Short mmCIF file of C-alpha atoms in Angstrom, two decimals:
data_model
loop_
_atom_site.label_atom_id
_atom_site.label_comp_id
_atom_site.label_asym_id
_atom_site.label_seq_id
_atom_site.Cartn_x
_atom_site.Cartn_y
_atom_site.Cartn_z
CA UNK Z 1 -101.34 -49.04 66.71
CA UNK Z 2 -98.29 -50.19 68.87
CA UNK Z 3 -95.71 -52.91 67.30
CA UNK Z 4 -96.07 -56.43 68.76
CA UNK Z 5 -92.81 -57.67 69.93
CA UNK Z 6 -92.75 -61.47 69.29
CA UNK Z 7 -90.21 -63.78 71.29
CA UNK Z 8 -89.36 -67.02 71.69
CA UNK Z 9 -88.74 -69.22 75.03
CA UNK Z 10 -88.66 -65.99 76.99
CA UNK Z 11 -90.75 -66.31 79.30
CA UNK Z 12 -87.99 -66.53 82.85
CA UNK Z 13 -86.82 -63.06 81.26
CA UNK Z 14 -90.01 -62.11 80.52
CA UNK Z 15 -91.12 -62.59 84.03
CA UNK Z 16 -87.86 -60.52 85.04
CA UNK Z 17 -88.56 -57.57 82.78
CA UNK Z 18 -92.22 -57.66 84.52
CA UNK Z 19 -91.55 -57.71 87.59
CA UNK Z 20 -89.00 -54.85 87.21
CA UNK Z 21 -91.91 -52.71 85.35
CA UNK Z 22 -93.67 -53.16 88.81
CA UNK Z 23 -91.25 -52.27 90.86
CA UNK Z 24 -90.57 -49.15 88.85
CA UNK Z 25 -94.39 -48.02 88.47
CA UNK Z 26 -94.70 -48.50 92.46
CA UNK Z 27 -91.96 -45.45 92.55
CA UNK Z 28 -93.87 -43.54 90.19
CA UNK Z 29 -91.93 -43.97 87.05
CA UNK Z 30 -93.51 -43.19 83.70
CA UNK Z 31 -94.42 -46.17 81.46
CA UNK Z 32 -96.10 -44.86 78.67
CA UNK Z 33 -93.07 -47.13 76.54
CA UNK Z 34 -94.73 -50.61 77.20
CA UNK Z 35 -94.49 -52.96 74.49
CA UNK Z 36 -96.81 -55.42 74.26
CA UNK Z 37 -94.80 -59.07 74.08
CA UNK Z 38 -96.36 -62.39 72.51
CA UNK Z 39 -93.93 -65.32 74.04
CA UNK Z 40 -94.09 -68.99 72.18
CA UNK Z 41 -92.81 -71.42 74.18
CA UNK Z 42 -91.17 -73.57 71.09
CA UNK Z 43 -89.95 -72.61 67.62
CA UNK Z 44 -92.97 -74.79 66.46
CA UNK Z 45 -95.94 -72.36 68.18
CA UNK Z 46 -93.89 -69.58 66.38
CA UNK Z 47 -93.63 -71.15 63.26
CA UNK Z 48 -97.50 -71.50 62.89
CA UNK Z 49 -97.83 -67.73 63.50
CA UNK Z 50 -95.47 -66.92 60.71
CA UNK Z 51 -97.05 -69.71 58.26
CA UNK Z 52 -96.45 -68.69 54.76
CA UNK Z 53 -100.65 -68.83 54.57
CA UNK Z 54 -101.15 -66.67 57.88
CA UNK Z 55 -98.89 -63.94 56.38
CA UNK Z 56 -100.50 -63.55 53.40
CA UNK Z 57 -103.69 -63.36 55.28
CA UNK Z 58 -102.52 -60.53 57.67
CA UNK Z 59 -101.45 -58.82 54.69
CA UNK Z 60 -104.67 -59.03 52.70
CA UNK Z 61 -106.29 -57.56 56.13
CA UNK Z 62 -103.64 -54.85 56.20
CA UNK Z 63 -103.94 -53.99 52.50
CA UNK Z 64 -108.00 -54.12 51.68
CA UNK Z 65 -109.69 -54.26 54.99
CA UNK Z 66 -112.10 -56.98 54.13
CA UNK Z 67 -115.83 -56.82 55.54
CA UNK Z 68 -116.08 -60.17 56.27
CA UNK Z 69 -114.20 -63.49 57.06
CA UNK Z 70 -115.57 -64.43 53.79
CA UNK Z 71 -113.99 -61.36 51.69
CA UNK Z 72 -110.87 -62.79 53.45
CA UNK Z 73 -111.03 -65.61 52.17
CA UNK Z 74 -111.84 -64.20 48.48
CA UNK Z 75 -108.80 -62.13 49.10
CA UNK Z 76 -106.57 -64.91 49.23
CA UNK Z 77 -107.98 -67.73 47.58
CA UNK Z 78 -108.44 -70.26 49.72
CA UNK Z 79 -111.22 -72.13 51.86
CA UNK Z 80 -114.10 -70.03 53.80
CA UNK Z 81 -113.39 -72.77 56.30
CA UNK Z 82 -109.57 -72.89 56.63
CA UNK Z 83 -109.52 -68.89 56.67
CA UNK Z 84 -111.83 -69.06 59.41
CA UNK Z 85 -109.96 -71.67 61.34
CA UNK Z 86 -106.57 -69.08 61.05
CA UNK Z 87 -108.05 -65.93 61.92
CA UNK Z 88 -109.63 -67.65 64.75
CA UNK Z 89 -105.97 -68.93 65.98
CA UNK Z 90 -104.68 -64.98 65.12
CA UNK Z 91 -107.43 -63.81 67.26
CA UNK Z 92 -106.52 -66.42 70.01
CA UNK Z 93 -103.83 -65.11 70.71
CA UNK Z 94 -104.37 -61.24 69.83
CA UNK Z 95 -102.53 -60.71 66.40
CA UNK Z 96 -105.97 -59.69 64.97
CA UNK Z 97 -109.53 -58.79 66.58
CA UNK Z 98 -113.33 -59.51 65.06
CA UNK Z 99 -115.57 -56.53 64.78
CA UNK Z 100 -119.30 -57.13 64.53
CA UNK Z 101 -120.69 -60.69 64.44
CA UNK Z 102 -123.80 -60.30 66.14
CA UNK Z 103 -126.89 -62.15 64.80
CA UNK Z 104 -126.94 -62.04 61.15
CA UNK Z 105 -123.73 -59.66 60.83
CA UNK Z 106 -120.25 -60.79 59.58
CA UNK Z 107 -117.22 -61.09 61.75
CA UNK Z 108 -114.74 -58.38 60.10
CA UNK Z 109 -111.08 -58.78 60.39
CA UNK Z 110 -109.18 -55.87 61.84
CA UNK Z 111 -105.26 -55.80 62.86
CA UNK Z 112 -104.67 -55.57 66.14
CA UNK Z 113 -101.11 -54.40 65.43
CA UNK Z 114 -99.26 -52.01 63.07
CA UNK Z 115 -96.27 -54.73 62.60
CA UNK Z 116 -94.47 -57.77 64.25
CA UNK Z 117 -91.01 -57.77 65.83
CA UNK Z 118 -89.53 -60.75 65.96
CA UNK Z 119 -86.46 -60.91 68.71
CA UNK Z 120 -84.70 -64.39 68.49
CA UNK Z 121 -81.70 -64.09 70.84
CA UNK Z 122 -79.57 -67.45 69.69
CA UNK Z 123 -76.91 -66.71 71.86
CA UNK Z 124 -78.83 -68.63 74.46
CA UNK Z 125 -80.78 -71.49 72.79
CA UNK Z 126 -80.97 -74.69 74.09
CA UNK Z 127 -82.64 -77.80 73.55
CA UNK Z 128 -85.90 -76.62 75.33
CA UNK Z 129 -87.50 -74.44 72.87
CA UNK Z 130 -88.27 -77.24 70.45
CA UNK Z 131 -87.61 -77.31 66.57
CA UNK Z 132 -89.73 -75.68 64.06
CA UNK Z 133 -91.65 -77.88 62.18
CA UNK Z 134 -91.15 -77.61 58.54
#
């Protein structure tokens, strides 16, 4: 499984890098490298990702491979329903997928991603990417 690269109020350099990966595979160039990139548009989106509770949960997942969004739950001690409620959110937006689920059959957890790399570059903040809620 590849590393997700996680940024913040990217998304104009983003767009750059993109468009450059285009240009390049046009002329035939090799791009086997790709990292996959998850951009938040505010500190705040990026904060809920790296919730104290939503870590804990992605390492359960990592550690014991639950069965079930219930086992999840078991695995951290907390609500069937809030558990549900954050893997849903981590699946939203592709930090974990659900196997199974069909009629009768539990929804099982699974990492979409070996790790997260978070790239913060301060040296250009500005009052547009929004303050992380605390």
């Amino acid at each position: 499984m590849p590393t997700l690269k996680v940024t913040v109020g990217e998304r104009d350099r983003l767009d750059q890098r993109t468009r450059s990966r285009i240009k390049a595979a046009q002329e035939g160039e090799d791009l086997d490298d790709a990292q996959p990139v998850l951009n938040f548009g505010s500190y705040a989106e990026l904060s809920r990702l790296l919730s104290p509770k939503n870590l804990e949960l992605l390492e359960a997942i990592s550690e014991h491979e639950p069965e079930s969004i219930r086992e999840a739950a078991e695995l951290v001690d907390r609500d069937y329903k809030q558990v549900h409620r954050n893997l849903s959110e981590l699946d939203d937006i592709g930090v974990i997928e659900f196997e199974g689920g069909g009629a009768g059959q539990a929804k099982k957890p699974k990492l979409t991603y070996d790790g997260l790399e978070i790239d913060i570059p301060f040296a250009k903040s500005n009052g547009d990417i929004g303050a992380a809620a605390p």
